[in-house]
Short mmCIF file of C-alpha atoms in Angstrom, two decimals:
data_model
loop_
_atom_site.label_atom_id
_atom_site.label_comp_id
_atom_site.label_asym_id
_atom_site.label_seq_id
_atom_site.Cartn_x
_atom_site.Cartn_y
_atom_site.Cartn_z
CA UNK A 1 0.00 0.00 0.00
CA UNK A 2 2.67 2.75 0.61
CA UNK A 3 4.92 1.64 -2.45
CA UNK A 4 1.31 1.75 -4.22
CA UNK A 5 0.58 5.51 -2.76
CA UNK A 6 3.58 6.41 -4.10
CA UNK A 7 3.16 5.08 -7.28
CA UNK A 8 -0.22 6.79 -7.70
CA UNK A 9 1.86 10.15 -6.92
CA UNK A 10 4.58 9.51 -9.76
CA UNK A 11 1.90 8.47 -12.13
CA UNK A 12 -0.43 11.63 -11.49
CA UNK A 13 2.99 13.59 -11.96
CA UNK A 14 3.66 11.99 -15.37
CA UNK A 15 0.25 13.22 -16.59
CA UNK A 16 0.38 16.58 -15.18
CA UNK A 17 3.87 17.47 -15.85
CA UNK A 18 6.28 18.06 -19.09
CA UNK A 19 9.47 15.65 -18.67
CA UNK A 20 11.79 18.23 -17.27
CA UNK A 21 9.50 19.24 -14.15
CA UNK A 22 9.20 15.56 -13.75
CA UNK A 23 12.72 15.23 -13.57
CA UNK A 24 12.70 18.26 -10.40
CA UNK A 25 9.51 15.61 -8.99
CA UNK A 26 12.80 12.82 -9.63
CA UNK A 27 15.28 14.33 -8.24
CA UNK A 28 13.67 14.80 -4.89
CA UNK A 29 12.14 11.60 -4.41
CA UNK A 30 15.11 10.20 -5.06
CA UNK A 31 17.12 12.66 -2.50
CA UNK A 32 13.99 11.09 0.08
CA UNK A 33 15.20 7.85 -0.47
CA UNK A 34 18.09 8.77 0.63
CA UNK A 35 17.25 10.24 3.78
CA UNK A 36 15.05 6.71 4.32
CA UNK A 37 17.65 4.73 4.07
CA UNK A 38 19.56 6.83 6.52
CA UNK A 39 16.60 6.65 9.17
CA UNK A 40 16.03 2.95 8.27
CA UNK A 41 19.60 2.56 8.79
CA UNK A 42 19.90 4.35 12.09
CA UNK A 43 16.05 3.64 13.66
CA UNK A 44 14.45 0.73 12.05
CA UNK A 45 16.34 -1.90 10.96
CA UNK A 46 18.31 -2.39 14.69
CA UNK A 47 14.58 -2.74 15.47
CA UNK A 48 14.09 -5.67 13.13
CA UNK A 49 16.84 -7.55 13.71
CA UNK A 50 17.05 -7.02 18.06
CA UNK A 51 13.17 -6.95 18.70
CA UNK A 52 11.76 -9.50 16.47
CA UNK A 53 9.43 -11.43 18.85
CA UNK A 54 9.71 -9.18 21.59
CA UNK A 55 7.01 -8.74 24.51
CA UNK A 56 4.79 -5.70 24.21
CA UNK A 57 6.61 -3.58 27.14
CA UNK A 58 9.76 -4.03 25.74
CA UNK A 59 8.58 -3.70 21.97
CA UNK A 60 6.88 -0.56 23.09
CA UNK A 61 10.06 1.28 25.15
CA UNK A 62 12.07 0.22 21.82
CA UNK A 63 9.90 1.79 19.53
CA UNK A 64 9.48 4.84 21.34
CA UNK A 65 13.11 5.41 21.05
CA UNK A 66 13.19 4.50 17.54
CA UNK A 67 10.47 6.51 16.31
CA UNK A 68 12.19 9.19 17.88
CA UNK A 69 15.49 8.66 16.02
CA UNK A 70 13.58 8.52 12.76
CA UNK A 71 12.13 11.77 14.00
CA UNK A 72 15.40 13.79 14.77
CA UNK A 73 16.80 12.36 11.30
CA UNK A 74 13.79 13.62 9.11
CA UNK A 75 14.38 16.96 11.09
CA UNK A 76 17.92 17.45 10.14
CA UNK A 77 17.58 15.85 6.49
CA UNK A 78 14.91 18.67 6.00
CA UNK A 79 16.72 21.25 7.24
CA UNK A 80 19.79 20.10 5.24
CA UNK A 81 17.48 19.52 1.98
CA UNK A 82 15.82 23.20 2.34
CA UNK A 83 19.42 24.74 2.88
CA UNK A 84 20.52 22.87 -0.94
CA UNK A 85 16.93 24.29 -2.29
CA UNK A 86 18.71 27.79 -1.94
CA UNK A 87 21.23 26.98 -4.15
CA UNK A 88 19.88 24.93 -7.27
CA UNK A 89 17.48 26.36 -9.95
CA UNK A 90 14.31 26.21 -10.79
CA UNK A 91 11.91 23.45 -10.73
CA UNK A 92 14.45 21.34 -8.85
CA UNK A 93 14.60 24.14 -5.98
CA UNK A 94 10.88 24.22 -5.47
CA UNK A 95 10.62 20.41 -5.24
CA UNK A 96 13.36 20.38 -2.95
CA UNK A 97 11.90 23.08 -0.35
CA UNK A 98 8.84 20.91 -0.70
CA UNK A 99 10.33 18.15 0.59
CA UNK A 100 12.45 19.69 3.30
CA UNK A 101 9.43 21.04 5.06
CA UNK A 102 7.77 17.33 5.03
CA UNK A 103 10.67 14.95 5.53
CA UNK A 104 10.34 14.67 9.26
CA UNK A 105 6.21 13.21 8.55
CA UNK A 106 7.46 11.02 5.78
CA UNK A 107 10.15 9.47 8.08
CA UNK A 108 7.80 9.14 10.94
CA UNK A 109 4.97 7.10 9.02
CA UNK A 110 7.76 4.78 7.83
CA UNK A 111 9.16 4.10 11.23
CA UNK A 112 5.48 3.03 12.59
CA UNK A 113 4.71 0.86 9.72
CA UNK A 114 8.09 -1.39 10.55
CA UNK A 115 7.43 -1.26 14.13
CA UNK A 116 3.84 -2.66 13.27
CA UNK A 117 6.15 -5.45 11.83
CA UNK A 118 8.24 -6.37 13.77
CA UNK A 119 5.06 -6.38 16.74
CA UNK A 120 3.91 -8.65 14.75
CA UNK A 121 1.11 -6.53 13.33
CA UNK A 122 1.01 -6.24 9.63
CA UNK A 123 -2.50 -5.35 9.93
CA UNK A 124 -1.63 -2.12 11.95
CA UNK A 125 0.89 -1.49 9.13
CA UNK A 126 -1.60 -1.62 6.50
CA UNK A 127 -4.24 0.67 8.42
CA UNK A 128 -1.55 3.14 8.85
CA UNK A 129 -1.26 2.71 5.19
CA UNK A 130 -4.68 3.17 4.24
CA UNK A 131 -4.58 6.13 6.41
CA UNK A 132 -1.82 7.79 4.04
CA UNK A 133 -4.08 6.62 0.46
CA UNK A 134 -7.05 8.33 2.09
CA UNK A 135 -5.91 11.63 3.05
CA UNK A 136 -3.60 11.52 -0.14
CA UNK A 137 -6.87 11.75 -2.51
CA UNK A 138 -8.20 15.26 -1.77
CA UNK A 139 -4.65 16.75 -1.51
CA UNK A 140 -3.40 15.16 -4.71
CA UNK A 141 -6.77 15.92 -6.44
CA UNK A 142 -6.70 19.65 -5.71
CA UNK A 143 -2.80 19.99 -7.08
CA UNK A 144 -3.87 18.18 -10.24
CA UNK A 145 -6.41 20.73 -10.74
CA UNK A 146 -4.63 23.38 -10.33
CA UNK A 147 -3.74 25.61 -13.84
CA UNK A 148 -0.18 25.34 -13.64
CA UNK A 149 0.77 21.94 -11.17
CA UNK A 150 3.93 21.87 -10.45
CA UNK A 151 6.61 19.71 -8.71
CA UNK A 152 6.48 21.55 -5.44
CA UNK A 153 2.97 20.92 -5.17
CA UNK A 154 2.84 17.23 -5.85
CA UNK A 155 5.72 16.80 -3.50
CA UNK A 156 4.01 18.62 -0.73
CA UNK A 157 0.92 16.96 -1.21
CA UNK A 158 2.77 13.53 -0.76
CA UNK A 159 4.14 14.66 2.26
CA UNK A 160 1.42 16.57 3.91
CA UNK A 161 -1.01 13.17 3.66
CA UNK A 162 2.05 11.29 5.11
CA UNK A 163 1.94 13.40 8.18
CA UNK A 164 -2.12 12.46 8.72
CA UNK A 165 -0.80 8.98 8.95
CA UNK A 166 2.24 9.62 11.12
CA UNK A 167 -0.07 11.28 13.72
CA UNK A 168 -2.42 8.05 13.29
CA UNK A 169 0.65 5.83 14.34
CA UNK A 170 1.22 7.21 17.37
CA UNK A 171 -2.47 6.86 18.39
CA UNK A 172 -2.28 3.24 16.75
CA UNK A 173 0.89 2.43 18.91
CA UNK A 174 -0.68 4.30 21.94
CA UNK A 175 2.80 5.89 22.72
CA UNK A 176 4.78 8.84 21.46
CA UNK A 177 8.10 9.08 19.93
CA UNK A 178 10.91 10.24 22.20
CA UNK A 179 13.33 12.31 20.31
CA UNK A 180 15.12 13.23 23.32
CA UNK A 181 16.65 9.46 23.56
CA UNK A 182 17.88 9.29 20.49
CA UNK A 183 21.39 9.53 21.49
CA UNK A 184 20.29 6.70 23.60
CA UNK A 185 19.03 4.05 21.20
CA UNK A 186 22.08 4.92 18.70
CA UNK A 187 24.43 3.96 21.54
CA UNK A 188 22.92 0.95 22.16
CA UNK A 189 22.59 -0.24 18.53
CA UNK A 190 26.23 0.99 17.29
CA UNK A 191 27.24 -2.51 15.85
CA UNK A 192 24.28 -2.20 13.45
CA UNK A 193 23.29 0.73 13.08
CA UNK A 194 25.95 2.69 11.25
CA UNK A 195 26.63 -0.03 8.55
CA UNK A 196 23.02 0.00 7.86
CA UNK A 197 22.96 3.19 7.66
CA UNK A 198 25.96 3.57 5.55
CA UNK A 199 24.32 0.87 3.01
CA UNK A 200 21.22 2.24 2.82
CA UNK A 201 22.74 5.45 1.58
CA UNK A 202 25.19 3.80 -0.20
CA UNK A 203 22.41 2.46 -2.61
CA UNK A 204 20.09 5.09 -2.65
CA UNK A 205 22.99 7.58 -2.89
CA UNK A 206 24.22 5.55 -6.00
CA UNK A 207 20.59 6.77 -7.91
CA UNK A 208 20.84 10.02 -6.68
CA UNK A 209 24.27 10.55 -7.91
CA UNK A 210 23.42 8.14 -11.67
CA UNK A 211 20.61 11.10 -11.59
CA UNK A 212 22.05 13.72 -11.49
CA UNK A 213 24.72 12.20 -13.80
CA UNK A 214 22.46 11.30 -16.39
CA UNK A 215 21.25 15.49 -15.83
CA UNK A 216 24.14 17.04 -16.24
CA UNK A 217 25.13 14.50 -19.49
CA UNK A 218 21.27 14.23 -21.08
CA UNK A 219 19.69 17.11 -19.50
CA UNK A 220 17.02 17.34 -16.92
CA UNK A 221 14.15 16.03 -19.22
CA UNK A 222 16.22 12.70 -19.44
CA UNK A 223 15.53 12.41 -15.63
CA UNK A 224 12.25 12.43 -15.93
CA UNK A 225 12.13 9.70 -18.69
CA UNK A 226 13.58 7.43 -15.99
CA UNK A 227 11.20 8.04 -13.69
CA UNK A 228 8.64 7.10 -16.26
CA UNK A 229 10.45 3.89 -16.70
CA UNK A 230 10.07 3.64 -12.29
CA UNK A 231 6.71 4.96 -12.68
CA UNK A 232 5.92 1.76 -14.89
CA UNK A 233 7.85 -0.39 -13.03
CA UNK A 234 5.76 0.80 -9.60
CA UNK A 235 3.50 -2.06 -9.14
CA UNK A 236 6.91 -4.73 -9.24
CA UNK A 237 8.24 -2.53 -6.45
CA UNK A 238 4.72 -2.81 -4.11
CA UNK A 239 5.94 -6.11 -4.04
CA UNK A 240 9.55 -5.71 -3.94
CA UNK A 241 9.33 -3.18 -1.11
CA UNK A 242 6.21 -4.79 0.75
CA UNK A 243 7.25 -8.39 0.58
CA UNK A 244 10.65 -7.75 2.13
CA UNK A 245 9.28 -5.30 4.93
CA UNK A 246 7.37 -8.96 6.19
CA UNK A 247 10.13 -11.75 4.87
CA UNK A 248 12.86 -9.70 7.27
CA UNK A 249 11.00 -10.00 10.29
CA UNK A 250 9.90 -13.53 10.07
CA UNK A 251 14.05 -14.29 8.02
CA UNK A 252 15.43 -13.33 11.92
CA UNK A 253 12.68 -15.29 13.73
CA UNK A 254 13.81 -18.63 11.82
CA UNK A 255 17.74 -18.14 11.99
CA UNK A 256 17.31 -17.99 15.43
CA UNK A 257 15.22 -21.49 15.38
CA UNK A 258 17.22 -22.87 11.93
CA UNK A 259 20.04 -21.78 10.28
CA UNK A 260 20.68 -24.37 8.06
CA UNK A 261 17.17 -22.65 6.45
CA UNK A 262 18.01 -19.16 6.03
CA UNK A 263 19.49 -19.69 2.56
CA UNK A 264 17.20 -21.91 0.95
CA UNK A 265 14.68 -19.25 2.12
CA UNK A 266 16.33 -16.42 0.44
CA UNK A 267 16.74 -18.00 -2.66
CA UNK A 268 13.08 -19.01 -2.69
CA UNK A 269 12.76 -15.15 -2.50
CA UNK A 270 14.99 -14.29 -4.90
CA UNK A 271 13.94 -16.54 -7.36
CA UNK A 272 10.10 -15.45 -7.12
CA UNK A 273 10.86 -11.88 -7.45
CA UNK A 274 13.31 -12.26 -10.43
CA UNK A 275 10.06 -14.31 -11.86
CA UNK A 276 7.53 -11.63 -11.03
CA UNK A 277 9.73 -8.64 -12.57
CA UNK A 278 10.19 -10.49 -15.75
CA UNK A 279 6.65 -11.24 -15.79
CA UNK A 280 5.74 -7.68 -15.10
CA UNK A 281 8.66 -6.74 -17.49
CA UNK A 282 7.09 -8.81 -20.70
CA UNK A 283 3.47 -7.45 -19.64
CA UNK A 284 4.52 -4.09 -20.09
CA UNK A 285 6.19 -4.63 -23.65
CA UNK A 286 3.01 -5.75 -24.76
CA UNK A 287 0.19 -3.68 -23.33
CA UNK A 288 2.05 -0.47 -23.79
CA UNK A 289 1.20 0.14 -26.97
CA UNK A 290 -2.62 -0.69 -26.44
CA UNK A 291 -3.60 1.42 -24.16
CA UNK A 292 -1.78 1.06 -20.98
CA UNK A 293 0.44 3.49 -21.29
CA UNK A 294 -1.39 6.39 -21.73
CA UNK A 295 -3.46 5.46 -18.90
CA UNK A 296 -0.32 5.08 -16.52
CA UNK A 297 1.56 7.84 -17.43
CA UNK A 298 0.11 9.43 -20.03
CA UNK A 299 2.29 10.47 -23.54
CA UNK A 300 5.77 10.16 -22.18
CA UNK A 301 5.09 6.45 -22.66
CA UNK A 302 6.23 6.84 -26.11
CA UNK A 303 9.95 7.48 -25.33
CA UNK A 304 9.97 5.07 -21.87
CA UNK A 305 9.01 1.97 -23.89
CA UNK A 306 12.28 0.91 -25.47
CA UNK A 307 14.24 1.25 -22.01
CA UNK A 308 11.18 -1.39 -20.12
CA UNK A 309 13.30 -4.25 -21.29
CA UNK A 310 16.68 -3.15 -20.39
CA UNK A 311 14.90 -2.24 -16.63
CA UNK A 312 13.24 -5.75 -16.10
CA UNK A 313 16.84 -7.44 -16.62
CA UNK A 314 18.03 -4.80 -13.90
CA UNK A 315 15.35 -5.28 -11.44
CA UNK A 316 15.59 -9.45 -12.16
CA UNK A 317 19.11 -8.80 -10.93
CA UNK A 318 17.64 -6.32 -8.20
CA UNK A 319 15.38 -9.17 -7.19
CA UNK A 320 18.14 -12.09 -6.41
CA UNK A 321 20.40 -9.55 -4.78
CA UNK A 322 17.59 -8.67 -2.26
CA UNK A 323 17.00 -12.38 -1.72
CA UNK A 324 20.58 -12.51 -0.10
CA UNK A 325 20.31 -8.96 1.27
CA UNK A 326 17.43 -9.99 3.34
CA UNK A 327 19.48 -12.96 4.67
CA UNK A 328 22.08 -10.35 5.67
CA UNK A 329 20.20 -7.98 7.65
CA UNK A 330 18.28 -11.04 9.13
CA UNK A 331 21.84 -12.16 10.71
CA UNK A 332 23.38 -9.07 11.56
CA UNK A 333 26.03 -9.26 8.66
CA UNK A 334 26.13 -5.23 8.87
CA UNK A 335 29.55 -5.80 8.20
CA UNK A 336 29.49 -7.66 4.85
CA UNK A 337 26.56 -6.29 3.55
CA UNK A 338 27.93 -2.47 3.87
CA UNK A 339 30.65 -3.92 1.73
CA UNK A 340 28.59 -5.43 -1.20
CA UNK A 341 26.84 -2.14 -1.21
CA UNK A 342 29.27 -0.06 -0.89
CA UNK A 343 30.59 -1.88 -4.43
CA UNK A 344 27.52 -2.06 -5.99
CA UNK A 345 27.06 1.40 -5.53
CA UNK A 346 30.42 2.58 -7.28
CA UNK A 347 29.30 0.29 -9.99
CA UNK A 348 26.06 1.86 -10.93
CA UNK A 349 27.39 5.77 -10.70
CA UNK A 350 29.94 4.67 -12.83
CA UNK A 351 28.71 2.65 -15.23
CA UNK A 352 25.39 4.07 -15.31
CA UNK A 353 26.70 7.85 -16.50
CA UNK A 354 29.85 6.22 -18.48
CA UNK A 355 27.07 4.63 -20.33
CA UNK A 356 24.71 7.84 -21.05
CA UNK A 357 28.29 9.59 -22.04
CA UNK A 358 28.30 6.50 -24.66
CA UNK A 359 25.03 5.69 -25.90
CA UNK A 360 22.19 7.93 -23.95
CA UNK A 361 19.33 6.31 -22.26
CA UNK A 362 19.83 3.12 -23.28
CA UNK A 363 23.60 2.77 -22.37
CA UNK A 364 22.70 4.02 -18.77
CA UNK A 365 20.66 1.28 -18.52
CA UNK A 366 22.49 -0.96 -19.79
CA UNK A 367 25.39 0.17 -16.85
CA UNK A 368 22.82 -0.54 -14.39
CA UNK A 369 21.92 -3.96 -15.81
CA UNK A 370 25.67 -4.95 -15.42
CA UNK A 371 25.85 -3.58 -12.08
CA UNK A 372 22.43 -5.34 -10.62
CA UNK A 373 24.07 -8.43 -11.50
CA UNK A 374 27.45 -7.89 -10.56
CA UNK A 375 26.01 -7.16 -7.04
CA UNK A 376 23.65 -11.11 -7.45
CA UNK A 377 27.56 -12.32 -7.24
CA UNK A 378 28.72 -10.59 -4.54
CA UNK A 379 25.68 -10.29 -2.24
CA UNK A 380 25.36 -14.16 -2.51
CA UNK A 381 28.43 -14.85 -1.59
CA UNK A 382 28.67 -12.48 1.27
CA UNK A 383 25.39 -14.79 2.31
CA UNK A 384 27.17 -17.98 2.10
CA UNK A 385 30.12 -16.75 3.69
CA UNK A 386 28.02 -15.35 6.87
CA UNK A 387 25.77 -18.30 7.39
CA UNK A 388 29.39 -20.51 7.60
CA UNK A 389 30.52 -17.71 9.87
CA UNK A 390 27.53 -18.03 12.18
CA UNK A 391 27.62 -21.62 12.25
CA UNK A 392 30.85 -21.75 13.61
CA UNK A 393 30.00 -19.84 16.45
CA UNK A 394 26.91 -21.37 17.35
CA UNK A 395 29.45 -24.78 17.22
CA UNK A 396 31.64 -22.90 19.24
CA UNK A 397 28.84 -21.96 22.08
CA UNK A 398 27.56 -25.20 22.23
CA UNK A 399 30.11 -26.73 24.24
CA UNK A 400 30.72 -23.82 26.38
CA UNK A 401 27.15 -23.96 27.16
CA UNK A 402 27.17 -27.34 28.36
CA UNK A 403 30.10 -27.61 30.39
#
């Protein structure tokens, strides 16, 4: 449901906007992501992997704390985001001073949907949800309709209807997010948390930084034809996004009861996604041309089509590498997984732009392509090599444990 409230966003852009103010609209949802990772990184996913099956006292003083992390991060990424608005140009700036002001309710409403998780709640999660879609309608309608729409209105109206829901999660949760123990809850979590939030950003810095690339190379309309391509991919990512905010979770629960599992359960992951994206990747090729692209994002269909198959082999290689990432963050591998980020990431920027210096559009996709499945490589055998690690100490315990 959130992946698909954001999708409806991106597609209501495409049909309001020309290509270059939907490149602005691209350019700061992708600078979001980054701040998301960030909070995931420092709030949430130390939540997922520690409190996993936790009782609801302890579950509740947790998520107070984290909550209140993801708080003080969306705080200082807006402030940080409005400060850069000064300085670019027009539409990016007003998209960017759109999203400074909501950051801090976008980052809230994701930090109560994961603590609905990992509570065991995924019917919470998807109230909260719901909550967003609804108050998203009127505020989304009333920028369409207005003469001259513009980035900094859809961007606002996204946030704004994220903040309904945030307040809804604390009244959901029944307790309050504690900013003031942030320092706190970082403390406590300082094995994970930094990694995470290092790899997070690592990956979503990687598309910010292929963006702007591909800007500065192709111009800013080129942006916005690769959020069309995103836009079209959207309903792939609802279950991308929405089947690994459940399979982490449940991933820590079983390594705890079965390690020898944890792989075989990842791959079963991996596998299905890959499946599902070139699926969704072969629907598209065919129903673009009758119909469904107009209806999804209107005429910039045209020039998106040709890249849909070069996208579907990325996000097939997307797909396996989240199988193993899951397994990662499910076992605490901060450590390794940082590093096959970290790699990835230099990949993409790289190759991505190096390819749009070469052949345009296509050849940054192409760059991605390779890098997706350069990462399959190295995420899976980070896996392998950190389920052999935490055999060895669980061996190792054993013994101790019985003498």
């Amino acid at each position: 449901m959130s992946s698909l409230t954001n999708f409806v966003v991106a597609a209501t852009a495409a049909h309001q906007l020309d290509a270059t103010h939907l490149g602005a609209y691209s350019l700061a949802f992708l600078t979001y992501t980054v701040a998301l990772t960030a909070s995931r990184g420092l709030a949430t996913d130390p939540l997922m992997v520690r409190l996993s099956g936790s009782d609801p006292a302890t579950w509740r003083s947790a998520v107070r704390r984290s909550t209140g992390t993801a708080t003080v991060v969306g705080v200082t990424a807006g402030l940080i985001v409005m400060l850069v608005a000064l300085y670019v140009p027009a539409p990016i700036s007003g998209a960017m001073l759109a999203l400074g002001l909501v950051l801090p309710f976008l980052l809230l409403q994701d930090a109560w949907r994961y603590a609905f998780f990992v509570d065991g709640r995924p019917k919470a999660a998807l109230v909260n949800d719901l909550v967003w879609a609804a108050a998203l309608v009127p505020t989304i309608t009333v920028v369409a309709e207005m003469s001259e729409p513009s980035a900094f209105g859809f961007v606002l109206a996204w946030g704004c209807s994220a903040g309904v829901a945030a307040l809804a999660g604390c009244w959901q949760a029944w307790c309050l997010p504690r900013p003031g123990q942030t320092r706190a809850w970082l403390v406590a979590h300082r094995d994970l948390n930094v990694r995470f939030m290092m790899e997070g950003m690592a990956g979503s810095g990687s598309g910010q930084l292929r963006a702007s690339g591909v800007s500065y190379t192709l111009g800013l309309s080129a942006v916005g034809y690769l959020q069309v391509v995103n836009t079209l991919m959207g309903p792939f990512q609802v279950l991308l996004h929405g089947s690994g905010a459940v399979f982490i979770p449940e991933l820590g629960v079983l390594a705890r009861e079965n390690l020898d599992r944890v792989r075989s359960a990842c791959l079963v992951r991996g596998m299905a996604l890959a499946a599902a994206a070139l699926s969704w990747g072969l629907l598209l090729w065919i129903l673009l041309p009758h119909g469904l692209g107009q209806l999804v994002v209107g005429d910039l269909w045209v020039e998106a089509r040709p890249l849909v198959p070069l996208a579907t082999v990325s996000l097939m290689g997307t797909s396996l590498m989240a199988g193993a990432g899951a397994g990662l963050h499910a076992l605490g591998g901060a450590r390794r997984s940082l590093r096959v980020m970290l790699a990835c990431s230099t990949l993409v920027v790289v190759l991505s732009v190096g390819g749009a210096v070469v052949a345009g559009l296509p050849g940054t996709m192409i760059g991605t392509a390779i890098a997706a499945w350069t990462g399959v490589v190295l995420a899976w055998r980070a896996l392998r090599n950190q389920v052999a690690e935490d055999r060895a100490l669980r061996a190792q315990a054993l013994p101790e444990a019985v003498s």
